[in-house]
Coordinates of C-alpha atoms and ligand atoms in Angstrom, one line a residue:
Chain A
M1 CA 0.3 0.3 0.3
A2 CA 1.2 3.3 -0.9
K3 CA 2.2 5.8 1.7
K4 CA 0.3 9.6 1.2
Y5 CA 2.9 11.2 3.6
D6 CA 6.2 10.2 3.8
T7 CA 6.6 9.9 8.0
P8 CA 10.0 9.3 9.1
M9 CA 9.1 10.6 13.1
L10 CA 6.3 7.8 13.0
D11 CA 8.5 4.9 11.1
E12 CA 10.7 5.0 14.6
L13 CA 7.8 4.4 16.8
K14 CA 7.0 1.1 14.7
K15 CA 10.2 -0.7 16.4
G16 CA 11.1 -2.5 19.3
A17 CA 9.1 -5.8 20.6
F18 CA 5.7 -3.6 21.7
P19 CA 2.3 -3.2 19.9
S20 CA 2.9 0.6 18.5
F21 CA -0.1 2.8 17.4
I22 CA 1.2 3.4 14.6
T23 CA 1.4 0.6 12.5
E24 CA -2.3 0.4 13.7
I25 CA -3.6 3.2 12.4
E26 CA -1.3 2.0 9.4
K27 CA -3.7 -0.6 9.1
A28 CA -6.7 1.5 9.0
T29 CA -6.5 3.5 6.3
E30 CA -7.6 0.5 4.5
T31 CA -10.9 0.8 5.8
A32 CA -11.5 4.7 5.5
D33 CA -9.3 7.8 4.7
Y34 CA -9.4 9.5 7.8
A35 CA -5.9 7.1 8.7
K36 CA -3.9 8.6 5.9
D37 CA -4.2 12.2 7.5
L38 CA -4.4 11.6 10.8
L39 CA -0.7 9.8 10.2
G40 CA -0.1 12.8 8.2
L41 CA -0.5 15.3 10.6
L42 CA 1.1 13.3 13.7
E43 CA 4.0 13.7 11.9
R44 CA 4.0 17.2 11.4
S45 CA 2.8 17.5 14.7
F46 CA 5.9 15.9 15.1
N47 CA 7.9 18.0 13.4
E48 CA 6.6 21.2 14.6
K49 CA 6.7 20.3 18.2
K50 CA 2.9 21.8 18.0
T51 CA -0.7 19.9 17.9
H52 CA -3.3 20.3 15.0
W53 CA -5.7 19.5 16.9
K54 CA -8.7 22.2 18.1
H55 CA -11.9 21.0 20.0
G56 CA -15.4 22.8 20.6
G57 CA -18.4 22.8 18.4
I58 CA -20.5 20.0 18.9
V59 CA -21.2 18.0 22.1
G60 CA -23.6 15.6 21.0
V61 CA -26.7 14.5 18.9
R62 CA -30.3 15.6 18.7
G63 CA -31.2 16.9 22.5
Y64 CA -27.5 15.1 24.2
G65 CA -25.2 17.5 25.4
G66 CA -22.8 15.1 25.6
G67 CA -21.7 11.8 24.5
V68 CA -19.5 13.1 21.2
I69 CA -16.3 15.6 21.9
G70 CA -16.0 17.9 19.0
R71 CA -12.1 17.6 17.6
Y72 CA -10.3 19.7 14.0
S73 CA -7.2 19.5 12.7
D74 CA -6.4 23.4 12.8
I75 CA -5.1 23.0 9.5
P76 CA -8.2 21.4 7.3
D77 CA -6.3 22.2 3.3
E78 CA -3.5 20.6 3.8
F79 CA -5.0 17.4 6.2
P80 CA -8.3 17.2 4.8
G81 CA -9.2 13.7 5.8
V82 CA -8.6 15.1 9.6
A83 CA -10.7 18.5 8.6
H84 CA -13.3 16.8 11.4
F85 CA -12.0 13.6 14.0
H86 CA -14.8 13.9 16.3
T87 CA -15.0 10.9 19.4
V88 CA -17.9 9.1 20.1
R89 CA -18.2 7.1 23.2
V90 CA -20.2 5.0 23.6
N91 CA -21.9 3.8 27.2
Q92 CA -20.0 0.1 28.0
P93 CA -21.6 -2.3 29.3
S94 CA -21.0 -2.9 33.0
G95 CA -17.7 -4.5 33.8
F96 CA -16.8 -4.6 30.7
F97 CA -18.2 -7.6 29.6
Y98 CA -19.0 -8.2 25.7
T99 CA -19.7 -10.9 23.7
S100 CA -17.4 -11.4 20.2
D101 CA -21.1 -10.6 17.9
A102 CA -21.4 -6.8 19.6
L103 CA -17.4 -6.2 19.2
R104 CA -18.5 -6.9 15.4
E105 CA -21.6 -5.2 15.5
I106 CA -18.9 -1.6 17.1
C107 CA -17.0 -2.2 14.7
D108 CA -18.9 -2.4 11.3
I109 CA -20.9 0.7 12.2
W110 CA -17.7 2.4 13.1
E111 CA -16.1 1.0 9.6
K112 CA -18.8 2.2 7.8
Y113 CA -19.3 5.7 9.3
G114 CA -15.5 6.1 10.7
S115 CA -12.3 6.2 11.4
G116 CA -12.1 2.2 12.1
L117 CA -10.0 3.5 15.1
T118 CA -10.5 2.9 19.0
N119 CA -9.3 2.8 21.8
M120 CA -10.8 0.5 23.9
H121 CA -11.5 1.8 26.3
G122 CA -11.1 4.9 28.0
S123 CA -10.3 6.1 31.7
T124 CA -13.9 7.2 31.1
G125 CA -14.8 3.8 31.2
D126 CA -17.0 4.1 27.4
L127 CA -15.7 3.0 24.9
V128 CA -13.9 4.8 22.2
L129 CA -14.2 5.3 18.9
L130 CA -12.0 7.7 17.8
G131 CA -12.3 9.8 14.6
T132 CA -15.2 10.7 12.1
N133 CA -17.4 14.0 10.2
T134 CA -19.8 16.0 11.7
E135 CA -22.8 14.8 9.4
S136 CA -21.9 11.0 10.5
L137 CA -22.9 11.5 13.6
E138 CA -26.9 11.4 13.7
P139 CA -26.8 8.5 11.5
I140 CA -23.6 6.5 13.8
F141 CA -26.4 7.2 16.7
A142 CA -29.2 6.4 15.3
E143 CA -27.4 2.4 13.8
L144 CA -26.4 2.4 17.2
S145 CA -29.7 2.7 19.4
S146 CA -31.1 0.5 16.9
R147 CA -29.2 -1.6 18.7
G148 CA -29.4 -0.8 22.0
W149 CA -26.4 0.8 22.8
D150 CA -26.5 4.1 23.9
L151 CA -23.6 7.2 24.0
G152 CA -21.8 8.0 27.1
G153 CA -21.3 11.1 29.0
S154 CA -19.5 14.1 28.6
G155 CA -19.3 17.7 29.2
S156 CA -20.6 19.1 32.6
A157 CA -22.5 15.8 33.3
M158 CA -22.7 12.7 35.2
R159 CA -20.2 11.0 33.1
T160 CA -20.3 7.4 32.3
P161 CA -19.8 5.0 35.5
S162 CA -17.6 2.0 35.4
C163 CA -16.8 -0.5 38.2
C164 CA -14.4 -3.5 38.3
V165 CA -15.5 -6.8 37.2
G166 CA -16.7 -7.9 41.1
Q167 CA -18.7 -10.8 41.0
A168 CA -18.9 -11.6 38.0
R169 CA -15.4 -13.4 37.8
C170 CA -13.9 -11.7 41.2
E171 CA -14.2 -13.7 45.0
W172 CA -13.1 -10.4 47.3
A173 CA -16.2 -8.1 45.6
N174 CA -18.1 -7.3 48.6
I175 CA -20.3 -5.3 46.7
D176 CA -22.7 -6.6 43.2
T177 CA -20.4 -3.4 41.3
M178 CA -21.9 -4.7 38.4
A179 CA -25.5 -4.0 39.8
I180 CA -24.7 -0.7 41.5
T181 CA -23.7 0.8 38.3
N182 CA -26.2 -0.5 35.7
E183 CA -28.7 1.3 38.4
I184 CA -26.5 5.1 38.6
T185 CA -26.4 4.7 35.2
Q186 CA -30.0 3.9 34.2
H187 CA -31.4 5.8 36.8
Y188 CA -29.6 9.1 35.8
Q189 CA -29.9 9.1 32.0
D190 CA -30.8 12.6 32.2
E191 CA -28.2 13.9 34.1
M192 CA -25.6 12.3 31.8
H193 CA -27.1 13.1 28.8
R194 CA -28.2 16.5 30.0
P195 CA -25.5 18.6 31.2
M196 CA -26.9 20.7 34.3
F197 CA -24.0 20.3 36.8
P198 CA -21.0 23.0 37.6
Y199 CA -19.0 20.5 35.9
K200 CA -18.2 16.9 35.2
F201 CA -19.3 14.2 38.1
K202 CA -17.8 10.2 37.8
F203 CA -18.6 7.4 39.3
K204 CA -16.4 4.4 40.0
V205 CA -17.8 1.3 41.8
A206 CA -14.7 -1.2 43.0
G207 CA -15.7 -4.4 44.4
C208 CA -13.2 -3.8 47.7
A209 CA -9.9 -2.0 48.9
C210 CA -7.6 -3.2 46.1
D211 CA -9.6 -1.2 43.6
C212 CA -8.8 -1.9 40.2
I213 CA -10.9 0.5 38.8
A214 CA -8.5 3.0 40.5
S215 CA -12.5 4.6 42.1
I216 CA -10.3 6.3 44.7
A217 CA -8.2 8.7 42.4
R218 CA -10.4 8.8 39.4
A219 CA -14.0 9.1 40.5
D220 CA -15.9 12.0 42.4
M221 CA -17.8 9.6 43.9
S222 CA -16.1 6.2 44.8
I223 CA -17.8 3.5 45.8
I224 CA -15.9 0.9 47.9
G225 CA -16.8 -2.8 48.8
T226 CA -16.0 -3.6 52.2
W227 CA -17.3 -5.7 54.9
K228 CA -18.6 -4.9 59.1
G229 CA -17.3 -7.4 61.4
D230 CA -14.3 -10.1 61.8
I231 CA -12.3 -11.6 59.1
Q232 CA -13.3 -14.9 58.8
I233 CA -9.9 -17.5 59.3
D234 CA -9.5 -21.3 58.0
Q235 CA -6.9 -21.8 60.2
K236 CA -6.0 -25.2 58.5
E237 CA -5.7 -23.8 55.5
V238 CA -3.1 -21.0 57.3
A239 CA -1.1 -23.8 57.5
N240 CA -1.3 -25.0 54.1
Y241 CA 0.6 -21.6 53.4
A242 CA 3.3 -22.2 55.8
K243 CA 3.4 -25.7 54.4
G244 CA 3.7 -24.7 50.9
G245 CA 6.9 -21.4 52.2
M246 CA 4.7 -19.2 52.7
D247 CA 7.2 -16.7 55.1
I248 CA 4.0 -15.9 56.9
Q249 CA 5.5 -13.2 59.0
A250 CA 7.4 -11.5 56.4
E251 CA 4.5 -11.4 54.1
I252 CA 1.7 -10.8 55.9
I253 CA 2.2 -9.8 59.7
D254 CA 4.7 -7.1 59.2
M255 CA 3.2 -5.7 56.2
C256 CA -0.2 -5.2 57.9
P257 CA -0.8 -1.5 58.1
T258 CA -2.6 -1.0 61.5
Q259 CA 0.1 -3.8 62.7
C260 CA -3.6 -5.7 64.2
M261 CA -2.2 -9.0 63.0
G262 CA -0.1 -11.9 65.7
Y263 CA 1.4 -15.5 64.3
D264 CA 2.4 -17.6 66.6
G265 CA 4.1 -19.9 64.3
K266 CA 0.3 -22.2 64.1
A267 CA -2.6 -19.4 64.0
I268 CA -3.5 -16.3 63.0
S269 CA -4.7 -13.5 65.0
I270 CA -6.4 -10.4 64.1
N271 CA -7.4 -7.4 66.5
N272 CA -10.0 -6.5 63.6
E273 CA -11.1 -3.2 65.7
H274 CA -7.9 -1.8 64.2
C275 CA -8.0 -3.9 60.6
N276 CA -8.9 -1.1 58.2
R277 CA -9.4 -3.4 55.4
C278 CA -7.2 -3.1 53.3
M279 CA -7.9 -6.1 51.9
H280 CA -3.5 -6.8 51.7
C281 CA -4.2 -9.8 54.2
I282 CA -7.0 -11.8 52.4
A283 CA -5.3 -11.4 48.5
K284 CA -2.5 -12.7 50.1
M285 CA -3.8 -15.8 51.4
T286 CA -6.9 -16.5 49.8
K287 CA -8.1 -19.4 51.2
A288 CA -7.2 -18.6 54.3
L289 CA -8.8 -15.7 54.6
K290 CA -12.0 -14.4 53.9
P291 CA -13.7 -10.7 54.7
G292 CA -16.2 -10.2 57.1
K293 CA -20.0 -11.7 57.0
E294 CA -21.8 -8.3 57.0
R295 CA -20.8 -6.4 52.6
G296 CA -21.3 -3.2 52.5
A297 CA -20.0 -0.3 50.5
T298 CA -17.8 2.4 51.9
I299 CA -18.4 6.0 50.0
L300 CA -16.1 8.3 49.1
L301 CA -16.0 11.2 47.8
G302 CA -13.7 14.0 45.5
S303 CA -11.3 12.6 43.6
K304 CA -9.8 14.7 41.0
A305 CA -6.5 14.6 38.6
P306 CA -5.1 18.0 38.4
I307 CA -6.7 21.3 37.0
V308 CA -7.0 24.4 38.7
T309 CA -5.3 23.2 41.7
G310 CA -3.7 19.8 42.9
A311 CA -4.7 16.2 42.1
L312 CA -7.7 14.7 45.1
L313 CA -8.0 11.4 46.3
S314 CA -11.4 11.2 47.2
W315 CA -11.8 10.9 51.4
V316 CA -14.9 9.2 53.7
I317 CA -18.2 9.9 53.4
V318 CA -20.2 7.0 54.9
P319 CA -18.1 4.2 56.0
F320 CA -20.3 1.4 55.7
M321 CA -23.4 1.5 53.7
K322 CA -25.6 -1.7 53.0
M323 CA -25.6 -2.5 48.8
E324 CA -28.6 -3.5 48.0
P325 CA -31.2 -3.2 45.0
P326 CA -32.9 -0.5 44.5
F327 CA -29.3 1.1 46.5
E328 CA -32.2 3.7 47.4
E329 CA -30.2 4.8 50.4
L330 CA -27.2 5.6 47.7
K331 CA -29.4 7.5 45.1
D332 CA -30.6 9.9 48.4
L333 CA -27.4 10.2 49.3
I334 CA -26.3 11.4 45.4
D335 CA -29.1 13.9 45.4
R336 CA -27.9 15.6 48.7
I337 CA -24.6 16.0 47.3
W338 CA -25.6 17.3 43.6
E339 CA -28.2 19.5 45.0
W340 CA -25.4 20.9 47.8
W341 CA -23.0 21.1 45.0
D342 CA -25.4 22.7 42.1
E343 CA -26.5 25.5 44.8
H344 CA -23.0 26.5 46.2
G345 CA -20.5 25.2 43.1
K346 CA -18.5 27.6 40.4
N347 CA -18.1 27.2 37.3
R348 CA -16.0 24.1 36.7
E349 CA -15.7 24.2 40.3
R350 CA -15.6 20.0 41.1
V351 CA -17.3 18.5 44.2
G352 CA -14.2 18.1 46.3
E353 CA -12.7 21.9 45.5
L354 CA -15.8 22.6 46.2
I355 CA -15.6 20.8 49.4
E356 CA -12.0 22.5 49.8
R357 CA -13.4 25.4 49.2
L358 CA -16.2 26.1 52.4
G359 CA -14.9 23.2 54.4
F360 CA -16.0 19.7 55.6
P361 CA -18.1 20.4 58.1
T362 CA -20.1 22.8 55.8
F363 CA -20.6 20.2 53.8
L364 CA -21.5 17.6 56.1
K365 CA -24.3 20.3 57.5
G366 CA -25.8 20.3 53.5
V367 CA -26.2 17.0 52.7
D368 CA -27.1 16.2 56.3
L369 CA -24.1 13.4 57.0
E370 CA -23.0 13.0 61.4
P371 CA -20.0 13.9 61.8
H372 CA -17.2 10.5 61.6
P373 CA -13.9 10.1 62.7
A374 CA -13.4 7.7 59.7
M375 CA -13.0 11.6 57.5
V376 CA -10.3 11.9 57.3
T377 CA -8.5 13.7 54.0
E378 CA -4.8 12.1 53.9
P379 CA -3.2 10.1 56.3
R380 CA -0.7 12.3 57.9
R381 CA 2.1 12.9 56.3
D382 CA 4.9 15.0 56.5
P383 CA 5.2 17.1 52.9
F384 CA 8.8 18.8 53.8
F385 CA 10.8 15.3 53.6
F386 CA 12.2 13.4 50.8
W387 CA 14.1 10.3 51.0
S388 CA 16.9 10.3 48.3
E389 CA 17.9 6.9 47.3
E390 CA 20.8 6.1 49.1
D391 CA 18.2 5.6 52.0
I392 CA 16.7 3.0 50.8
E393 CA 17.8 -0.1 52.5
K394 CA 16.8 -2.7 49.8
Chain B
M22 CA -47.1 29.2 34.3
D23 CA -48.1 25.9 31.9
K24 CA -45.0 24.3 30.1
E25 CA -45.8 26.4 26.7
E26 CA -45.0 30.1 28.6
V27 CA -41.7 28.3 31.0
K28 CA -40.5 27.1 27.3
K29 CA -41.2 30.5 26.2
A30 CA -39.1 32.1 28.8
I31 CA -35.9 29.9 28.0
Y32 CA -35.6 30.3 24.8
D33 CA -36.4 34.3 24.9
M34 CA -33.6 34.2 28.0
I35 CA -31.3 32.6 25.5
E36 CA -31.7 34.3 23.0
A37 CA -31.0 37.6 24.9
S38 CA -28.1 36.1 25.6
M39 CA -26.2 35.3 22.0
G40 CA -23.0 37.2 21.6
K41 CA -23.4 38.3 25.2
K42 CA -22.7 35.9 28.6
K43 CA -23.3 32.3 27.9
L44 CA -25.4 30.5 29.6
K45 CA -25.4 27.3 31.5
P46 CA -28.1 25.4 32.3
S47 CA -27.6 26.1 36.1
D48 CA -28.1 29.8 35.2
V49 CA -31.2 29.3 33.4
M50 CA -32.8 27.2 36.8
K51 CA -31.7 30.0 39.2
K52 CA -33.0 32.6 36.1
L53 CA -36.0 31.0 35.6
K54 CA -36.9 30.9 39.8
A55 CA -36.0 34.5 40.3
D56 CA -37.9 36.0 37.7
H57 CA -40.3 33.9 37.0
G58 CA -40.7 31.1 40.0
V59 CA -40.5 28.2 38.2
E60 CA -39.1 24.9 40.1
R61 CA -36.0 23.1 39.1
G62 CA -37.9 20.5 37.8
D63 CA -40.4 21.8 35.7
G64 CA -37.6 24.2 34.2
K65 CA -35.7 21.1 33.2
A66 CA -38.5 19.4 31.9
A67 CA -39.5 22.6 29.3
L68 CA -36.0 22.9 28.4
K69 CA -35.3 18.7 27.2
D70 CA -38.6 19.5 25.3
L71 CA -37.1 22.4 23.4
M72 CA -33.2 20.0 23.1
D73 CA -35.3 17.6 21.6
A74 CA -37.2 19.0 19.3
G75 CA -33.6 21.3 18.7
T76 CA -34.8 24.5 18.8
L77 CA -31.9 24.9 21.9
V78 CA -29.2 22.7 21.7
Y79 CA -26.1 22.5 23.7
S80 CA -22.7 23.5 23.2
Y81 CA -19.0 22.9 25.2
K82 CA -17.0 25.2 26.0
G83 CA -14.5 24.1 29.5
G84 CA -18.6 23.9 30.9
S85 CA -21.7 23.1 29.0
Y86 CA -24.0 26.1 27.9
V87 CA -26.9 26.8 25.8
E88 CA -27.4 27.9 23.2
L89 CA -29.3 28.7 19.7
P90 CA -28.6 26.0 16.9
P91 CA -25.9 27.3 14.7
K92 CA -27.9 29.1 11.2
Ligands
LIG412 C1 5.1 23.5 73.9 C2 3.3 23.6 73.5 C3 2.5 22.9 72.5 C4 2.8 21.6 72.1 C5 3.5 20.5 72.4 C6 1.8 21.3 71.3 C7 1.2 20.3 70.4 C8 0.6 20.1 69.5 C9 0.4 19.1 68.8 C10 0.8 17.9 69.4 C11 -0.6 19.2 67.9 C12 -1.3 18.4 66.9 C13 -2.3 17.7 67.5 C14 -2.7 17.0 65.5 O1 -3.6 17.6 65.0 O2 -2.0 15.8 65.9 C15 -1.6 21.0 68.4 C16 -2.3 21.6 67.1 C17 -2.3 21.9 67.1 N1 -1.5 23.6 68.1 FE1 -0.1 22.9 69.4 N2 1.1 22.2 70.8 C18 1.6 23.7 71.6 C19 2.0 24.4 71.8 C20 0.3 25.5 70.8 C21 0.0 26.7 71.2 C22 0.7 27.8 72.3 C23 -0.3 27.4 70.1 C24 -1.3 28.3 70.0 C25 -1.2 29.9 70.5 C26 -0.8 25.7 69.5 C27 -1.9 25.8 68.7 C28 -2.1 25.1 67.5 C29 -3.6 24.8 66.9 C30 -4.1 25.6 66.4 C31 -3.4 23.1 66.4 C32 -4.3 22.8 65.8 C33 -3.8 22.3 64.3 C34 -4.8 21.5 63.3 O3 -5.6 22.0 62.8 O4 -5.0 20.8 63.3 N3 -0.6 24.6 69.9 N4 -0.2 20.8 68.7
LIG413 C1 -1.9 33.4 67.1 C2 -0.9 32.4 67.2 C3 -1.2 30.8 65.9 C4 -2.0 30.5 65.6 C5 -3.1 31.4 64.0 C6 -1.5 29.1 65.0 C7 -2.2 28.4 63.8 C8 -1.7 27.5 62.9 C9 -2.9 26.8 62.7 C10 -4.1 27.1 61.4 C11 -1.4 25.1 62.2 C12 -3.0 24.4 61.6 C13 -1.6 23.8 61.1 C14 -2.3 22.5 60.4 O1 -2.5 22.2 59.3 O2 -2.1 21.2 60.9 C15 -0.8 25.6 63.9 C16 -0.4 24.5 63.7 C17 0.7 24.2 64.8 N1 1.0 24.8 66.0 FE1 0.2 27.1 65.3 N2 -0.6 29.1 65.5 C18 0.0 30.0 66.6 C19 0.6 30.2 67.0 C20 1.6 28.9 67.8 C21 2.0 29.2 68.8 C22 2.8 30.0 69.5 C23 2.9 28.1 68.6 C24 3.9 27.2 69.4 C25 4.5 27.2 71.0 C26 2.6 26.8 67.9 C27 2.8 25.6 67.8 C28 1.6 24.4 66.1 C29 2.5 23.3 66.7 C30 3.6 22.4 67.0 C31 1.8 23.1 65.1 C32 1.7 21.8 64.4 C33 0.9 21.3 64.9 C34 0.7 19.9 64.3 O3 1.0 19.3 64.7 O4 -0.5 19.6 63.3 N3 1.4 27.4 67.6 N4 -0.7 26.4 63.7
LIG414 S1 -11.7 -4.3 42.9 FE1 -11.3 -5.7 44.7 S2 -13.4 -7.3 44.1 FE2 -13.0 -5.3 42.3 S3 -11.8 -6.5 40.1 FE3 -10.4 -5.7 42.0 S4 -9.7 -7.2 43.5 FE4 -12.3 -8.2 42.5
LIG415 S1 -7.6 -6.7 56.0 FE1 -5.2 -5.5 56.3 S2 -5.1 -3.9 57.9 FE2 -7.0 -5.5 58.4 S3 -6.1 -7.1 58.8 FE3 -5.8 -7.8 56.4 S4 -3.3 -6.6 56.7 FE4 -4.4 -5.7 58.2

């Protein structure tokens, strides 16, 4: 296949053992013209050390305030294939489960109307289709929705909620992450498609503190599975781990962050009052240790990436909430938080930033929550001390 | 106000805002409440109608705004 542009810089990125996005984009030149000009534009940007994208304008299809991210080349005369190169966000199924048929369906639609390029999944969670023009948006939406798909969120709206695989695949899940995600998605359709908030609002649901979906760092509201009561211990299995060569003292007991575990060479003991349910011991000794019997979630609020102010991690606002359909207690809390944020938030102010500005006590009063010792902003630390490489004993 | 009147109030508000300071959906709701005593839920329902009919559109510039469709 003849190349439309000479791309020596991009060709460097095809070398080496790892998969190359350049190789993949080159493959996509076979199905549509977008990719050829995409490569040309990128080579140009690398040479000039300057982006040639601009954004804005289009945001969705009729009635929708989100789901499409408008992208345009700022030199469309030279690269007409990417004069428009909009991104389409498609709401992914909870837990990212697809049949191969569903994937083919999406890809066929995308090859027909778009560039054929996708980066499944974006960090938003959505199934992200990269590159199409304005005229194709309504036809794509019509085809997607006639097959039961819908767009995801963008703009000042609820973003497409996402979750870890939860009980579908993982024995550590304390809550049905997929059911919660599905319920939030369905219940708040208007909040997702019709932007009404001061800024974006993200949900991510993790089944346990391992937090495979990184909800604590990436969601305005992080819902993380946990338990009440004592960790269940099977001492026979503890003995098996020891027999199998595990150094229980070093790998488990000494690494418990709250130092609440003991091991006498035969049995493990846990001072459960001091356990912070970090999942370390359970993840290491899955056959011997299980979470306590009463399951639910810790609700945290506030994380975001740095934009105006620095990055935030979510902090606890409800230490333990039962998580059973139809999740009324959760929805009630969400409604109260949105109402308070809407009332007081400035344009482009995330809920975590608003809490920092007005203070946590004001927030608690505003949404009618009781203060609790678990509500710490961050563990104690000294930000002026840093270890250097030499200080670290390896 | 009935729904048609609320829709007209929203449309007029957006029309007057064109070329000036853009209005966010929440600005529209606050103004509806202040000027006409319209509750949020009624305002949202009216805005939804206007969007579904394509009479108004959303736009994005660092945040979401309500505008007249481009000519
Ligand atoms: C020898 C005298 C003092 C000692 C040993 C001392 C020790 C401490 C300690 C350990 C804390 C931290 C508590 C915590 O958050 O864990 C603290 C907090 C604080 N101390 Fe003192 N303190 C002394 C004198 C003072 C004086 C004289 C003032 C004011 C005039 C003061 C004002 C504060 C304030 C405002 C905080 C709270 C900081 C916060 O918001 O967390 N301290 N002090
Ligand atoms: C009007 C005078 C003072 C004001 C307004 C004041 C205010 C504060 C504030 C706001 C903090 C909080 C730091 C944090 O965010 O954790 C703090 C910490 C602290 N202040 Fe003061 N302070 C005053 C006088 C003093 C004096 C005279 C002393 C000592 C004799 C003192 C000792 C401390 C100590 C030790 C801490 C650190 C506590 C910790 O470990 O968290 N302060 N102060
Ligand atoms: S977050 Fe926990 S429950 Fe979810 S997949 Fe990871 S380990 Fe399993
Ligand atoms: S879950 Fe974490 S804090 Fe709790 S006992 Fe295990 S290692 Fe310790």
